[in-house]
Short mmCIF file of C-alpha atoms (C1' of nucleotides) in Angstrom, two decimals:
data_model
loop_
_atom_site.label_atom_id
_atom_site.label_comp_id
_atom_site.label_asym_id
_atom_site.label_seq_id
_atom_site.Cartn_x
_atom_site.Cartn_y
_atom_site.Cartn_z
CA UNK I 84 -138.73 -4.24 246.60
CA UNK I 85 -137.50 -6.50 249.35
CA UNK I 86 -137.47 -10.21 249.84
CA UNK I 87 -138.17 -11.32 246.28
CA UNK I 88 -135.73 -9.18 244.68
CA UNK I 89 -133.04 -9.71 247.22
CA UNK I 90 -133.32 -13.24 246.84
CA UNK I 91 -133.55 -13.08 243.13
CA UNK I 92 -130.50 -10.85 243.17
CA UNK I 93 -128.53 -13.26 245.02
CA UNK I 94 -129.85 -16.14 242.82
CA UNK I 95 -129.09 -14.14 239.81
CA UNK I 96 -125.49 -13.72 240.72
CA UNK I 97 -125.27 -17.44 241.55
CA UNK I 98 -126.68 -18.40 238.27
CA UNK I 99 -124.46 -15.86 236.50
CA UNK I 100 -121.36 -17.47 238.06
CA UNK I 101 -122.67 -20.90 237.29
CA UNK I 102 -123.13 -19.89 233.73
CA UNK I 103 -119.48 -18.47 233.57
CA UNK I 104 -118.07 -21.69 234.97
CA UNK I 105 -120.09 -23.80 232.28
CA UNK I 106 -118.82 -21.51 229.71
CA UNK I 107 -115.28 -21.55 230.74
CA UNK I 108 -115.30 -25.32 230.86
CA UNK I 109 -117.15 -25.69 227.47
CA UNK I 110 -114.49 -23.54 225.74
CA UNK I 111 -111.80 -25.43 227.36
CA UNK I 112 -113.25 -28.65 226.40
CA UNK I 113 -114.13 -27.18 222.80
CA UNK I 114 -110.41 -26.05 222.32
CA UNK I 115 -108.18 -28.34 224.18
CA UNK I 116 -110.31 -31.44 224.57
CA UNK I 117 -111.95 -33.12 227.51
CA UNK I 118 -108.80 -34.58 228.87
CA UNK I 119 -107.12 -31.30 229.26
CA UNK I 120 -110.13 -29.86 231.47
CA UNK I 121 -108.91 -29.22 235.14
CA UNK I 122 -110.79 -28.03 238.00
CA UNK I 123 -108.06 -25.57 239.16
CA UNK I 124 -107.87 -24.07 235.55
CA UNK I 125 -111.78 -23.41 235.56
CA UNK I 126 -111.83 -22.02 239.11
CA UNK I 127 -108.86 -19.64 238.20
CA UNK I 128 -110.44 -18.39 235.03
CA UNK I 129 -113.69 -17.73 236.65
CA UNK I 130 -111.87 -16.04 239.46
CA UNK I 131 -113.26 -18.17 242.33
CA UNK I 132 -112.14 -20.95 244.51
CA UNK I 133 -111.95 -24.60 243.71
CA UNK I 134 -114.55 -25.30 246.28
CA UNK I 135 -117.17 -23.07 244.75
CA UNK I 136 -116.74 -25.30 241.65
CA UNK I 137 -117.72 -28.27 243.97
CA UNK I 138 -120.39 -26.30 245.62
CA UNK I 139 -122.01 -25.63 242.19
CA UNK I 140 -121.55 -29.07 240.48
CA UNK I 141 -120.89 -31.50 243.25
CA UNK I 142 -118.00 -32.97 241.63
CA UNK I 143 -115.93 -32.80 238.43
CA UNK I 144 -118.22 -35.28 236.52
CA UNK I 145 -121.05 -32.96 237.49
CA UNK I 146 -119.50 -30.05 235.50
CA UNK I 147 -118.71 -32.23 232.71
CA UNK I 148 -122.12 -33.59 232.64
CA UNK I 149 -123.58 -30.21 232.55
CA UNK I 150 -121.52 -28.99 229.70
CA UNK I 151 -122.47 -32.46 227.80
CA UNK I 152 -126.28 -31.73 228.56
CA UNK I 153 -126.02 -28.42 227.01
CA UNK I 154 -124.17 -29.91 224.08
CA UNK I 155 -126.94 -32.40 223.42
CA UNK I 156 -129.57 -29.52 223.91
CA UNK I 157 -127.65 -27.43 221.21
CA UNK I 158 -127.50 -30.39 218.91
CA UNK I 159 -131.09 -31.10 219.29
CA UNK I 160 -132.03 -27.50 218.67
CA UNK I 161 -130.09 -27.39 215.48
CA UNK I 162 -131.44 -30.69 214.52
CA UNK I 163 -135.10 -29.64 214.91
CA UNK I 164 -134.53 -26.48 213.16
CA UNK I 165 -134.22 -28.60 209.88
CA UNK I 166 -137.26 -27.76 207.81
CA UNK I 167 -139.77 -30.69 207.82
CA UNK I 168 -141.62 -29.72 204.60
CA UNK I 169 -140.05 -32.45 202.46
CA UNK I 170 -139.15 -35.65 204.13
CA UNK I 171 -136.34 -36.38 201.72
CA UNK I 172 -134.78 -32.94 202.10
CA UNK I 173 -135.35 -33.37 205.82
CA UNK I 174 -133.35 -36.51 206.05
CA UNK I 175 -130.36 -34.77 204.13
CA UNK I 176 -130.75 -31.81 206.33
CA UNK I 177 -130.52 -33.80 209.47
CA UNK I 178 -127.40 -35.60 208.29
CA UNK I 179 -125.76 -32.35 207.11
CA UNK I 180 -126.78 -30.63 210.30
CA UNK I 181 -125.14 -33.23 212.27
CA UNK I 182 -122.02 -32.97 210.19
CA UNK I 183 -122.11 -29.32 210.64
CA UNK I 184 -122.42 -29.41 214.29
CA UNK I 185 -119.73 -32.23 214.66
CA UNK I 186 -117.37 -30.06 212.34
CA UNK I 187 -117.82 -26.88 214.56
CA UNK I 188 -118.09 -28.59 217.92
CA UNK I 189 -115.91 -31.93 217.55
CA UNK I 190 -114.33 -31.90 221.01
CA UNK I 191 -117.76 -31.10 222.50
CA UNK I 192 -119.33 -33.97 220.77
CA UNK I 193 -116.65 -36.32 221.82
CA UNK I 194 -117.00 -35.45 225.31
CA UNK I 195 -120.67 -36.35 225.08
CA UNK I 196 -120.01 -39.75 223.59
CA UNK I 197 -116.50 -40.64 225.15
CA UNK I 198 -116.79 -39.36 228.69
CA UNK I 199 -116.94 -42.09 231.17
CA UNK I 200 -118.28 -41.92 234.73
CA UNK I 201 -115.93 -41.94 237.85
CA UNK I 202 -116.16 -45.39 239.62
CA UNK I 203 -119.28 -47.13 238.26
CA UNK I 204 -121.90 -44.42 238.59
CA UNK I 205 -124.78 -44.59 236.20
CA UNK I 206 -124.95 -42.46 233.25
CA UNK I 207 -127.44 -39.77 233.78
CA UNK I 208 -130.94 -40.66 232.60
CA UNK I 209 -131.86 -37.29 231.19
CA UNK I 210 -128.76 -37.03 228.89
CA UNK I 211 -129.37 -40.67 227.74
CA UNK I 212 -132.97 -39.76 226.88
CA UNK I 213 -132.04 -36.54 225.05
CA UNK I 214 -129.36 -38.38 222.90
CA UNK I 215 -131.81 -40.96 221.90
CA UNK I 216 -134.51 -38.57 221.30
CA UNK I 217 -132.05 -36.76 218.89
CA UNK I 218 -131.15 -40.11 217.18
CA UNK I 219 -134.87 -40.78 216.69
CA UNK I 220 -135.40 -37.48 214.77
CA UNK I 221 -135.06 -39.34 211.30
CA UNK I 222 -138.12 -41.20 212.37
CA UNK I 223 -140.81 -38.69 211.47
CA UNK I 224 -139.50 -37.99 207.83
CA UNK I 225 -138.74 -41.76 207.33
CA UNK I 226 -142.43 -42.55 208.45
CA UNK I 227 -143.69 -40.30 205.67
CA UNK I 228 -141.34 -41.86 202.98
CA UNK I 229 -142.35 -45.34 204.19
CA UNK I 230 -146.05 -45.27 205.03
CA UNK I 231 -146.57 -49.00 204.46
CA UNK I 232 -143.84 -50.18 206.58
CA UNK I 233 -144.44 -51.24 210.31
CA UNK I 234 -143.84 -48.07 212.43
CA UNK I 235 -141.94 -50.12 214.93
CA UNK I 236 -139.73 -51.16 211.93
CA UNK I 237 -139.27 -47.66 210.88
CA UNK I 238 -138.35 -46.39 214.41
CA UNK I 239 -135.51 -49.04 214.34
CA UNK I 240 -134.56 -48.11 210.91
CA UNK I 241 -134.20 -44.42 211.74
CA UNK I 242 -132.04 -45.06 214.71
CA UNK I 243 -129.79 -47.26 212.73
CA UNK I 244 -129.68 -44.77 209.86
CA UNK I 245 -128.69 -42.00 212.32
CA UNK I 246 -126.17 -44.30 214.10
CA UNK I 247 -124.62 -44.98 210.63
CA UNK I 248 -124.43 -41.21 209.86
CA UNK I 249 -122.91 -40.69 213.30
CA UNK I 250 -120.18 -43.42 212.69
CA UNK I 251 -119.34 -42.01 209.38
CA UNK I 252 -119.07 -38.39 210.68
CA UNK I 253 -117.28 -39.28 213.96
CA UNK I 254 -114.56 -41.54 212.20
CA UNK I 255 -114.56 -39.09 209.27
CA UNK I 256 -113.80 -36.22 211.45
CA UNK I 257 -111.33 -37.89 213.69
CA UNK I 258 -107.97 -36.20 212.41
CA UNK I 259 -106.09 -39.17 213.74
CA UNK I 260 -107.68 -41.99 211.77
CA UNK I 261 -109.05 -40.03 208.91
CA UNK I 262 -111.40 -42.51 207.09
CA UNK I 263 -112.66 -40.09 204.41
CA UNK I 264 -110.92 -36.98 203.15
CA UNK I 265 -112.89 -34.14 205.00
CA UNK I 266 -113.65 -32.01 202.01
CA UNK I 267 -115.44 -34.87 200.55
CA UNK I 268 -117.37 -35.97 203.69
CA UNK I 269 -120.18 -33.65 203.10
CA UNK I 270 -121.22 -34.84 199.58
CA UNK I 271 -120.28 -38.46 200.43
CA UNK I 272 -122.57 -38.30 203.45
CA UNK I 273 -125.41 -36.95 201.01
CA UNK I 274 -124.63 -39.81 198.78
CA UNK I 275 -124.76 -42.41 201.65
CA UNK I 276 -128.22 -41.00 202.58
CA UNK I 277 -129.25 -41.53 199.07
CA UNK I 278 -127.98 -44.71 198.45
CA UNK I 279 -129.58 -46.04 201.72
CA UNK I 280 -132.89 -44.54 200.98
CA UNK I 281 -132.59 -46.02 197.57
CA UNK I 282 -132.10 -49.35 199.22
CA UNK I 283 -135.16 -48.70 201.34
CA UNK I 284 -137.09 -48.27 197.99
CA UNK I 285 -137.41 -44.52 198.13
CA UNK I 286 -136.44 -42.81 194.76
CA UNK I 287 -133.84 -40.27 194.73
CA UNK I 288 -134.52 -36.48 195.11
CA UNK I 289 -134.90 -34.61 191.97
CA UNK X 57 -74.29 -73.02 225.60
CA UNK X 58 -73.04 -69.46 226.43
CA UNK X 59 -73.50 -66.17 224.99
CA UNK X 60 -76.28 -66.43 222.62
CA UNK X 61 -78.24 -68.62 224.95
CA UNK X 62 -77.50 -66.47 228.06
CA UNK X 63 -78.67 -63.48 226.10
CA UNK X 64 -81.69 -65.19 224.73
CA UNK X 65 -82.52 -66.42 228.28
CA UNK X 66 -82.38 -63.01 229.67
CA UNK X 67 -84.36 -61.60 226.66
CA UNK X 68 -86.89 -64.32 227.04
CA UNK X 69 -87.56 -63.65 230.68
CA UNK X 70 -87.94 -59.95 229.81
CA UNK X 71 -90.22 -60.71 226.95
CA UNK X 72 -92.16 -63.03 229.37
CA UNK X 73 -92.76 -60.27 231.93
CA UNK X 74 -93.61 -57.74 229.01
CA UNK X 75 -96.25 -60.12 227.97
CA UNK X 76 -97.59 -60.59 231.35
CA UNK X 77 -97.62 -56.99 231.82
CA UNK X 78 -99.70 -56.40 228.80
CA UNK X 79 -101.99 -59.39 229.58
CA UNK X 80 -102.86 -57.86 233.06
CA UNK X 81 -103.40 -54.47 231.53
CA UNK X 82 -105.74 -55.81 228.90
CA UNK X 83 -107.64 -57.99 231.40
CA UNK X 84 -108.09 -54.95 233.44
CA UNK X 85 -109.09 -52.66 230.52
CA UNK X 86 -111.62 -55.48 229.36
CA UNK X 87 -113.23 -56.00 232.60
CA UNK X 88 -113.20 -52.66 234.25
CA UNK X 89 -112.71 -50.23 231.44
CA UNK X 90 -109.71 -48.06 230.35
CA UNK X 91 -110.57 -45.53 232.93
CA UNK X 92 -109.97 -47.93 235.99
CA UNK X 93 -106.57 -48.97 234.64
CA UNK X 94 -103.82 -47.82 237.16
CA UNK X 95 -100.03 -48.06 236.99
CA UNK X 96 -99.51 -49.53 240.57
CA UNK X 97 -102.41 -52.17 239.88
CA UNK X 98 -100.61 -53.50 237.11
CA UNK X 99 -97.08 -53.59 238.77
CA UNK X 100 -98.48 -55.05 241.83
CA UNK X 101 -100.36 -57.80 239.66
CA UNK X 102 -97.40 -58.55 237.86
CA UNK X 103 -95.17 -58.85 240.83
CA UNK X 104 -92.87 -56.08 239.77
CA UNK X 105 -92.20 -52.43 240.71
CA UNK X 106 -93.68 -49.47 239.17
CA UNK X 107 -90.38 -48.47 237.57
CA UNK X 108 -90.28 -51.72 235.64
CA UNK X 109 -93.63 -50.83 233.93
CA UNK X 110 -91.94 -47.49 232.91
CA UNK X 111 -88.85 -49.30 231.70
CA UNK X 112 -90.86 -51.52 229.49
CA UNK X 113 -93.23 -48.97 228.03
CA UNK X 114 -91.80 -45.70 228.70
CA UNK X 115 -94.94 -44.27 230.05
CA UNK X 116 -98.55 -45.23 230.85
CA UNK X 117 -99.72 -44.30 227.20
CA UNK X 118 -97.06 -46.80 226.06
CA UNK X 119 -98.76 -49.60 227.89
CA UNK X 120 -102.25 -48.55 226.64
CA UNK X 121 -101.17 -48.17 223.14
CA UNK X 122 -99.63 -51.53 223.18
CA UNK X 123 -102.78 -53.21 224.31
CA UNK X 124 -104.71 -51.07 221.66
CA UNK X 125 -102.13 -52.31 219.06
CA UNK X 126 -102.93 -55.74 219.71
CA UNK X 127 -106.41 -55.13 219.82
CA UNK X 128 -106.49 -53.98 216.28
CA UNK X 129 -104.18 -56.82 215.41
CA UNK X 130 -106.76 -59.36 216.84
CA UNK X 131 -109.60 -57.63 215.27
CA UNK X 132 -107.80 -57.63 211.84
CA UNK X 133 -107.12 -61.23 212.18
CA UNK X 134 -110.60 -62.07 212.85
CA UNK X 135 -111.80 -59.90 209.95
CA UNK X 136 -109.35 -61.39 207.74
CA UNK X 137 -110.51 -64.84 208.68
CA UNK X 138 -114.01 -64.03 207.15
CA UNK X 139 -114.20 -66.42 203.86
CA UNK X 140 -113.69 -64.43 200.66
CA UNK X 141 -115.42 -66.97 198.36
CA UNK X 142 -118.66 -65.04 197.85
CA UNK X 143 -118.41 -61.07 198.21
CA UNK X 144 -121.86 -60.86 199.28
CA UNK X 145 -121.61 -63.26 202.11
CA UNK X 146 -118.12 -61.87 202.86
CA UNK X 147 -119.54 -58.39 203.60
CA UNK X 148 -122.11 -59.73 205.73
CA UNK X 149 -119.34 -61.92 207.40
CA UNK X 150 -117.19 -58.68 208.11
CA UNK X 151 -120.03 -56.78 209.52
CA UNK X 152 -120.88 -59.79 211.73
CA UNK X 153 -117.22 -60.42 212.67
CA UNK X 154 -117.10 -56.90 213.86
CA UNK X 155 -120.17 -57.03 215.71
CA UNK X 156 -118.90 -60.17 217.31
CA UNK X 157 -115.62 -58.74 218.29
CA UNK X 158 -117.19 -55.65 219.50
CA UNK X 159 -119.54 -57.85 221.73
CA UNK X 160 -116.96 -59.79 223.17
CA UNK X 161 -114.35 -57.03 223.56
CA UNK X 162 -116.42 -53.97 223.99
CA UNK X 163 -114.11 -52.31 226.42
CA UNK X 164 -110.88 -53.00 224.38
CA UNK X 165 -112.52 -51.66 221.28
CA UNK X 166 -113.70 -48.53 223.25
CA UNK X 167 -110.12 -48.31 224.49
CA UNK X 168 -108.79 -48.11 220.81
CA UNK X 169 -111.19 -45.51 219.59
CA UNK X 170 -111.63 -43.36 222.87
CA UNK X 171 -108.02 -43.13 224.28
CA UNK X 172 -106.74 -39.73 224.03
CA UNK X 173 -102.78 -39.07 224.13
CA UNK X 174 -101.39 -37.19 226.85
CA UNK X 175 -100.59 -33.58 226.02
CA UNK X 176 -100.75 -33.30 222.46
CA UNK X 177 -98.51 -36.08 221.30
CA UNK X 178 -99.30 -37.45 217.96
CA UNK X 179 -101.54 -40.65 217.63
CA UNK X 180 -98.91 -43.48 216.71
CA UNK X 181 -98.75 -43.95 212.97
CA UNK X 182 -98.73 -47.79 212.98
CA UNK X 183 -102.01 -48.03 214.82
CA UNK X 184 -103.64 -45.43 212.58
CA UNK X 185 -102.56 -47.53 209.56
CA UNK X 186 -103.81 -50.84 211.13
CA UNK X 187 -107.31 -49.18 211.89
CA UNK X 188 -107.39 -47.79 208.41
CA UNK X 189 -106.46 -51.08 206.79
CA UNK X 190 -108.89 -52.86 208.76
CA UNK X 191 -111.67 -50.35 207.61
CA UNK X 192 -110.76 -50.86 204.07
CA UNK X 193 -111.35 -54.62 204.22
CA UNK X 194 -114.76 -54.06 202.75
CA UNK X 195 -113.10 -52.83 199.57
CA UNK X 196 -112.25 -56.24 198.04
CA UNK X 197 -115.67 -57.75 198.04
CA UNK X 198 -117.20 -54.59 197.19
CA UNK X 199 -114.99 -54.02 194.17
CA UNK X 200 -116.24 -57.56 193.02
CA UNK X 201 -119.80 -56.38 193.28
CA UNK X 202 -119.41 -53.18 191.66
CA UNK X 203 -116.83 -53.93 188.75
CA UNK X 204 -118.05 -51.06 186.76
CA UNK X 205 -117.76 -48.25 189.43
CA UNK X 206 -114.55 -46.15 189.55
CA UNK X 207 -112.11 -47.91 192.03
CA UNK X 208 -111.40 -44.91 193.84
CA UNK X 209 -115.12 -44.45 194.50
CA UNK X 210 -115.43 -47.94 195.74
CA UNK X 211 -112.48 -47.36 198.27
CA UNK X 212 -114.30 -44.52 199.74
CA UNK X 213 -117.67 -46.31 199.59
CA UNK X 214 -116.04 -49.39 201.51
CA UNK X 215 -114.81 -46.95 204.26
CA UNK X 216 -118.19 -45.38 204.64
CA UNK X 217 -119.87 -48.46 204.76
CA UNK X 218 -117.49 -49.80 207.52
CA UNK X 219 -117.78 -46.68 209.30
CA UNK X 220 -121.52 -46.92 209.15
CA UNK X 221 -121.44 -50.33 210.68
CA UNK X 222 -118.90 -49.17 213.19
CA UNK X 223 -121.43 -46.38 214.24
CA UNK X 224 -124.26 -48.86 214.71
CA UNK X 225 -122.46 -51.32 216.49
CA UNK X 226 -120.63 -48.80 218.83
CA UNK X 227 -123.84 -46.98 219.68
CA UNK X 228 -125.93 -50.20 219.70
CA UNK X 229 -123.64 -52.01 222.30
CA UNK X 230 -123.30 -48.63 224.33
CA UNK X 231 -125.29 -49.97 227.44
CA UNK X 232 -125.82 -46.50 228.45
CA UNK X 233 -127.56 -44.99 225.31
CA UNK X 234 -129.11 -48.32 223.78
CA UNK X 235 -129.94 -47.10 220.42
CA UNK X 236 -130.93 -50.60 219.34
CA UNK X 237 -132.24 -53.49 221.35
CA UNK X 238 -129.19 -55.88 221.62
CA UNK X 239 -131.02 -59.17 220.62
CA UNK X 240 -132.01 -57.46 217.27
CA UNK X 241 -128.59 -55.86 216.48
CA UNK X 242 -127.33 -58.80 214.70
CA UNK X 243 -130.18 -59.11 212.30
CA UNK X 244 -130.63 -55.58 212.04
CA UNK X 245 -126.96 -55.06 211.06
CA UNK X 246 -127.39 -57.69 208.22
CA UNK X 247 -130.60 -55.94 207.19
CA UNK X 248 -128.70 -52.62 207.05
CA UNK X 249 -125.82 -54.20 204.96
CA UNK X 250 -128.53 -55.59 202.71
CA UNK X 251 -130.38 -52.42 202.36
CA UNK X 252 -127.23 -50.37 201.54
CA UNK X 253 -126.10 -52.91 199.07
CA UNK X 254 -129.42 -52.79 197.35
CA UNK X 255 -129.18 -48.97 197.11
CA UNK X 256 -125.74 -49.51 195.47
CA UNK X 257 -127.55 -51.60 192.90
CA UNK X 258 -126.64 -54.98 194.20
CA UNK X 259 -129.27 -57.66 194.42
CA UNK X 260 -129.86 -59.20 197.62
CA UNK X 261 -128.49 -62.69 198.51
CA UNK X 262 -130.57 -65.81 197.96
"C1'" DA H 13 -62.91 -62.38 241.06
"C1'" DT H 14 -63.54 -57.89 239.14
"C1'" DT H 15 -65.39 -54.71 236.32
"C1'" DC H 16 -68.77 -52.85 233.52
"C1'" DT H 17 -73.42 -52.65 231.76
"C1'" DT H 18 -77.93 -53.10 232.31
"C1'" DC H 19 -82.11 -53.72 234.89
"C1'" DT H 20 -84.92 -53.13 239.03
"C1'" DT H 21 -86.34 -50.75 242.75
"C1'" DG H 22 -89.39 -47.72 245.54
"C1'" DA H 23 -88.93 -43.34 247.75
"C1'" DA H 24 -89.92 -38.99 246.46
"C1'" DC H 25 -92.10 -35.69 243.41
"C1'" DA H 26 -95.81 -33.65 240.53
"C1'" DA H 27 -100.30 -33.03 239.04
"C1'" DT H 28 -105.02 -33.21 239.99
"C1'" DG H 29 -109.70 -34.40 242.07
"C1'" DT H 30 -111.77 -34.00 246.73
"C1'" DT H 31 -113.04 -32.72 251.43
"C1'" DC H 32 -114.17 -29.59 255.12
"C1'" DA H 33 -113.25 -26.48 259.18
"C1'" DT H 34 -113.02 -21.72 258.89
"C1'" DT H 35 -114.44 -17.38 257.26
"C1'" DT H 36 -117.36 -14.32 254.58
"C1'" DT H 37 -121.48 -12.97 252.90
"C1'" DC H 38 -126.01 -11.46 253.23
"C1'" DA H 39 -130.96 -11.65 253.88
"C1'" DT H 40 -133.93 -11.00 257.82
"C1'" DA H 41 -135.50 -9.35 262.29
"C1'" DC H 42 -135.57 -6.15 265.65
"C1'" DG T 175 -128.24 0.21 261.96
"C1'" DT T 176 -127.08 -3.86 264.43
"C1'" DA T 177 -127.65 -8.43 265.48
"C1'" DT T 178 -128.43 -12.89 264.17
"C1'" DG T 179 -128.37 -17.16 261.86
"C1'" DA T 180 -128.28 -19.50 257.36
"C1'" DA T 181 -126.10 -20.01 253.14
"C1'" DA T 182 -122.00 -19.78 250.46
"C1'" DA T 183 -117.20 -19.21 249.57
"C1'" DT T 184 -112.61 -20.30 250.73
"C1'" DG T 185 -108.08 -22.68 250.16
"C1'" DA T 186 -105.29 -25.53 253.02
"C1'" DA T 187 -104.76 -30.25 253.44
"C1'" DC T 188 -105.56 -34.80 251.92
"C1'" DA T 189 -105.87 -38.83 248.51
"C1'" DT T 190 -104.91 -40.71 244.19
"C1'" DT T 191 -102.14 -41.63 240.50
"C1'" DG T 192 -98.55 -40.62 236.73
"C1'" DT T 193 -93.59 -39.90 236.53
"C1'" DT T 194 -88.55 -39.51 237.83
"C1'" DC T 195 -84.21 -40.95 239.37
"C1'" DA T 196 -80.55 -41.99 242.55
"C1'" DA T 197 -79.05 -46.02 244.68
"C1'" DG T 198 -78.73 -50.98 244.58
"C1'" DA T 199 -79.12 -55.59 242.40
"C1'" DA T 200 -78.34 -58.75 238.78
"C1'" DG T 201 -75.82 -60.50 235.19
"C1'" DA T 202 -72.34 -60.75 231.23
"C1'" DA T 203 -67.70 -60.05 229.76
"C1'" DT T 204 -62.92 -60.86 230.90
#
DNA sequence: ATTCTTCTTGAACAATGTTCATTTTCATAC
DNA sequence: GTATGAAAATGAACATTGTTCAAGAAGAAT
């Protein structure tokens, strides 16, 4: 009951505040949009100084990127929770899960896709990888549905399909330029997936 | 050679500088991205004071929105220039024109879709309308290809299809999260359109 | 030439990201 | 328990950038 615990106690407190800061930032982004996120607001809400935010995340981008990282992670978790028993149902499930996530966390998803780095610093590799991995999740069910096609082809197809779904959803949810009436989005999205699959030679689900 | 001409000369000068300011802002956004656009830079580059920019556009958003407005306009012009003789070819032409515009003016298009208003001011109605009109341009050829479907249905279908194309392109061109290798994007996009049309029951083009 | 309107200017202000010298905290050693 | 040194926290000060506005300049009308 000495070194290790003392250290862990300190670390635990540090981690706890780090989590608090992230949670506050996420809540702010989620409710008021990325543009309204201010260092001072976060620091004040967390009951600490501005400098502490910088100690923890390096700079403001660091905080935003941390939130975005967790957003991709949450999204991925949700997408991976879609049952993989039936490939056709899985594809619909993936599209629907994305829609659900985008509906519930519109501003967080926007923060992920719209945030630009300060100056010309490179976009973090790990986030990039996570997003690409998420967008590749349609590959597995598509491969099962299209066993005769070239796997490399299917890999591209799946990312295209997911990108298309992303486009439909992100524009559809954009309250300012409502491309599709919200209440219809869900069923239209399913219809879109069906149509596209039909175009790929897959018969519709029963 | 008096009142009218004097007035018009003054107005002309004013319009000329307005155009200059817009051009400078557009060039800046186009080359360095929206985030790097600064009032002072624009004013200095145009050889006028900061205040003049405000006189002309009200605030910073005003300048950005003006550039964005012209971006939608240029996009629409380009899309409307696509030959409308053959509906199938037109659909491909629209997708390809959008890709071409997005490739040549990636940052301008991002500015249009990613810019958020200061505070919670509403998004300008006219830009919204122009974007929606642009996204409805697939409706006419689709109606010709699907004469038996409910027109309201086709209206939605066309906006979905355009949104899908938008998603594929905007993610595909995102150098940070390259979902699709750029050199393939063009042909893949055509393939996507074909596939989706096939799903809608339209036979591929010859 | 005078007056009146309009436009222009840029200093000053406000909001906000960032730095860093100072202070505080705290684990460790004795 | 106290001393010590490292690590963290602090917030005043700074830098950048959008915004305002009183004062001045320019131009049109008479």
